XYZ file of C-alpha atoms in Angstrom:
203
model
C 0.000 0.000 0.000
C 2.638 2.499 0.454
C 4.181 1.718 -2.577
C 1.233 2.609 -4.306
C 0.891 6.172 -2.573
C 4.481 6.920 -3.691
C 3.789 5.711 -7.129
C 0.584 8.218 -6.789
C 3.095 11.135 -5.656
C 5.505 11.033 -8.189
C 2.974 11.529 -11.097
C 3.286 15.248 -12.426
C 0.598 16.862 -13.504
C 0.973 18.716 -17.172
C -0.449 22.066 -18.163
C -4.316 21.291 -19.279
C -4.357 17.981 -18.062
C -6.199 16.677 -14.182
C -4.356 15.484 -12.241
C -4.690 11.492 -11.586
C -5.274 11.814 -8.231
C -8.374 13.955 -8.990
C -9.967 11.778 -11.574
C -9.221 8.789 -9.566
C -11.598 10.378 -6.514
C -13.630 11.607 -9.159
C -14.362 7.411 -10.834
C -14.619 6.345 -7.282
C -17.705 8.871 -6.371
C -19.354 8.277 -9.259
C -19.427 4.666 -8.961
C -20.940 5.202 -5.179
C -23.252 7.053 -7.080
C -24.233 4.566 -10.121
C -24.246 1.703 -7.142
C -26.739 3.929 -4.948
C -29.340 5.051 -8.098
C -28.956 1.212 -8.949
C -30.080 -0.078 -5.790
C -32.704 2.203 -5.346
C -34.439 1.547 -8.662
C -34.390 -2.323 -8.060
C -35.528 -1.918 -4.117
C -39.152 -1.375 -3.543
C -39.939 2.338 -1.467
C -40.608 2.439 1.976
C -43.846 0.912 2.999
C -44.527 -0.544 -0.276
C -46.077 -4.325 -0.135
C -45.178 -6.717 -2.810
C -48.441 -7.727 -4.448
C -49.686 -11.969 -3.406
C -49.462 -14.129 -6.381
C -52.208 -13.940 -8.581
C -51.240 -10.328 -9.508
C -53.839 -8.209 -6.830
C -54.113 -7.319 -3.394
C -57.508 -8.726 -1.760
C -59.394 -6.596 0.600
C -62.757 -7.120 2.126
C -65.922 -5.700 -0.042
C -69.187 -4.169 1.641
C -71.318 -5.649 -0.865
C -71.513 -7.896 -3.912
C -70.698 -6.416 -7.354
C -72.374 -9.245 -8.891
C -75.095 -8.095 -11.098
C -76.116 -10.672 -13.753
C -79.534 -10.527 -14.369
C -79.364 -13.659 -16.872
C -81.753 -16.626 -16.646
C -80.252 -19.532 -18.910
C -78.997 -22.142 -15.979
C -75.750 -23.022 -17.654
C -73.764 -22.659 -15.051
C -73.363 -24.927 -11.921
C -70.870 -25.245 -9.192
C -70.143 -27.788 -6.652
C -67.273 -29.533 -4.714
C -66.446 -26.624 -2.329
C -63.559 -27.687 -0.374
C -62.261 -25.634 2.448
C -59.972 -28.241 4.041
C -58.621 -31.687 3.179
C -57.770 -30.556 0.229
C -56.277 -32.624 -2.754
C -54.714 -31.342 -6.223
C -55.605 -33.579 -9.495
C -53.195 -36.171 -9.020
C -55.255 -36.558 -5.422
C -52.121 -35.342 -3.687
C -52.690 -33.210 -0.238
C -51.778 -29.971 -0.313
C -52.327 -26.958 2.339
C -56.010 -25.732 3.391
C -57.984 -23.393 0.741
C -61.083 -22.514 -0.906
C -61.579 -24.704 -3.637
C -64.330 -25.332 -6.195
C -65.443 -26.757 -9.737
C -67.510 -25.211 -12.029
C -69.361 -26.453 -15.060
C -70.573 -25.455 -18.118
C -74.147 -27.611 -18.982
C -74.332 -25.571 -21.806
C -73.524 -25.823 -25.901
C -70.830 -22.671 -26.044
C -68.158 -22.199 -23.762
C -68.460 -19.469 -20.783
C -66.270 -16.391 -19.654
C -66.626 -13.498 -17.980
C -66.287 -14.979 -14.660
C -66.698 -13.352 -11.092
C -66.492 -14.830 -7.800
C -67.760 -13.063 -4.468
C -67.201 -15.596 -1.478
C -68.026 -14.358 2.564
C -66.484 -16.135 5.622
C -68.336 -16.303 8.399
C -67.850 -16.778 12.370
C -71.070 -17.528 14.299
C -69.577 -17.857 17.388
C -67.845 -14.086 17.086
C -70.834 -12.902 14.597
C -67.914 -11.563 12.366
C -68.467 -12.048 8.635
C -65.885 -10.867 5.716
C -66.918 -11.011 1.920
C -64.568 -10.997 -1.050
C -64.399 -10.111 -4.737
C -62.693 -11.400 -7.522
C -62.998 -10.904 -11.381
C -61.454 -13.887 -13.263
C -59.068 -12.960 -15.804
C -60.867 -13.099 -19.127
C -58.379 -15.972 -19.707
C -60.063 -18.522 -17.377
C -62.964 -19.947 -19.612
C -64.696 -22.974 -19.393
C -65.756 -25.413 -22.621
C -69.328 -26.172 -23.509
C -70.138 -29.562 -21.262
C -66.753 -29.052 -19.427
C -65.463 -28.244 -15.790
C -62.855 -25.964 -14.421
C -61.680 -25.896 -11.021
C -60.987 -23.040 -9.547
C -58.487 -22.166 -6.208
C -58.202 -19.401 -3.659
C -54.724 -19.868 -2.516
C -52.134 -17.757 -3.651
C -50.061 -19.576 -5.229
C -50.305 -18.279 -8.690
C -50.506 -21.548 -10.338
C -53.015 -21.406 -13.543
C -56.028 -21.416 -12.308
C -54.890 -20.986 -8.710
C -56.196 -17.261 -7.714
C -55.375 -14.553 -4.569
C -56.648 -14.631 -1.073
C -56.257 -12.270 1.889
C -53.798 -14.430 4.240
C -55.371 -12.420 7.036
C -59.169 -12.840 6.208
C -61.141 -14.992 8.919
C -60.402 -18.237 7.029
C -56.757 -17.640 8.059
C -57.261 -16.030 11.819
C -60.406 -17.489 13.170
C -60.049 -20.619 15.028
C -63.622 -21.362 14.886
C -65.913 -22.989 12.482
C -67.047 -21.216 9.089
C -69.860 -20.984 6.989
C -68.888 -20.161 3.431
C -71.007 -19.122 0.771
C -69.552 -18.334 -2.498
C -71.840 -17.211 -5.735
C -69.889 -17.681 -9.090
C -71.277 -15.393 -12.399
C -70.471 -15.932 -15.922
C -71.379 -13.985 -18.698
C -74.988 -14.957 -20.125
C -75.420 -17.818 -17.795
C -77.553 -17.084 -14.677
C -75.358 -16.910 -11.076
C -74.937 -19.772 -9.149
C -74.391 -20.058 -4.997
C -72.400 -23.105 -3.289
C -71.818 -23.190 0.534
C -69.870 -25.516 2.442
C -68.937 -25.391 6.131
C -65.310 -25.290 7.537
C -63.736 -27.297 10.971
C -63.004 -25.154 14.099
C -59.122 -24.859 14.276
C -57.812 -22.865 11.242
C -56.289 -23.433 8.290
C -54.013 -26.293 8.140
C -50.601 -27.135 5.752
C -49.880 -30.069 3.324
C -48.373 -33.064 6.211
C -49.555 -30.802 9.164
């Protein structure tokens, strides 16, 4: 090292030239710099919230946005699993809301909303949620989709509020959730869920 300074020392500086001492501090705070505007631009702000997987953030509604006013009965839905739950190969995998849906009909359906409520009648607390499929999620005439609240943005696999009652409430649930699909008439499916809260895959 104190070679170096020496070496540093004995390097003149000639008329309309900077010296290398200068431009050396000069590289050295401008790469602090480039390293500090990098960092920033690839770390989120303060009291930002990365978004859950399934691209939103899910909040509580007051009320359902659901408005279809058609009649043709199309649309069914069934199999609403809130525990014990198994993937298609019939493998177990963590606690969530889970349901099929069918199409009875001759052309295939889109359009797709979802508003599902949680509630505790042992606290009286109730929370209802929203969801509008991605115009994406379709489902052939005479075939069946199944659709999961779970957040973890696998096709088909849609985002929850991992503080909603289903997550905090230790006691049993009713669930309701009504499912809406362009020109088919809305459908409603309840199932109820064990006191205890949600449980993992092996727990």
């Amino acid at each position: 090292m104190n070679q170096s300074r020496t070496t540093t020392h004995r390097i003149t500086t000639r008329a309309g030239r900077t010296p290398v001492r200068t431009v050396l501090v000069a590289l050295a705070a401008a790469s602090t710099l480039l390293l500090s505007a990098c960092s920033g631009s690839s770390s989120p702000s303060a009291g930002s919230a990365a978004a859950p997987a399934g691209g939103a953030q899910v909040v509580p509604v007051t009320s359902n946005p659901i408005s279809n006013t058609a009649t043709a009965t199309t649309l069914t839905a069934d199999n609403v699993m809130v525990e014990n739950n198994t993937d298609a190969s019939g493998a177990t995998v963590n606690d969530h809301l889970q349901l099929d849906v069918h199409n009875t009909g001759t052309t295939p359906l889109s359009g797709f909303e979802v508003f599902y409520t949680f509630a505790d009648p042992t606290s009286s607390s109730k929370e209802s949620y929203y969801l509008k499929l991605p115009a994406t999620f379709t489902v052939p005439a005479g075939g069946t989709q199944t659709v999961n609240f779970d957040n973890t943005g696998a096709p088909d696999h849609f985002a929850v509020n991992k503080f909603s009652l289903y997550y905090t409430s230790k006691s049993a649930l009713d669930v309701t959730v009504e499912v809406s699909a362009t020109g088919a008439a809305p459908v409603t499916a309840t199932a109820k869920k064990d006191p205890g809260g949600s449980e993992n895959a092996g727990g």
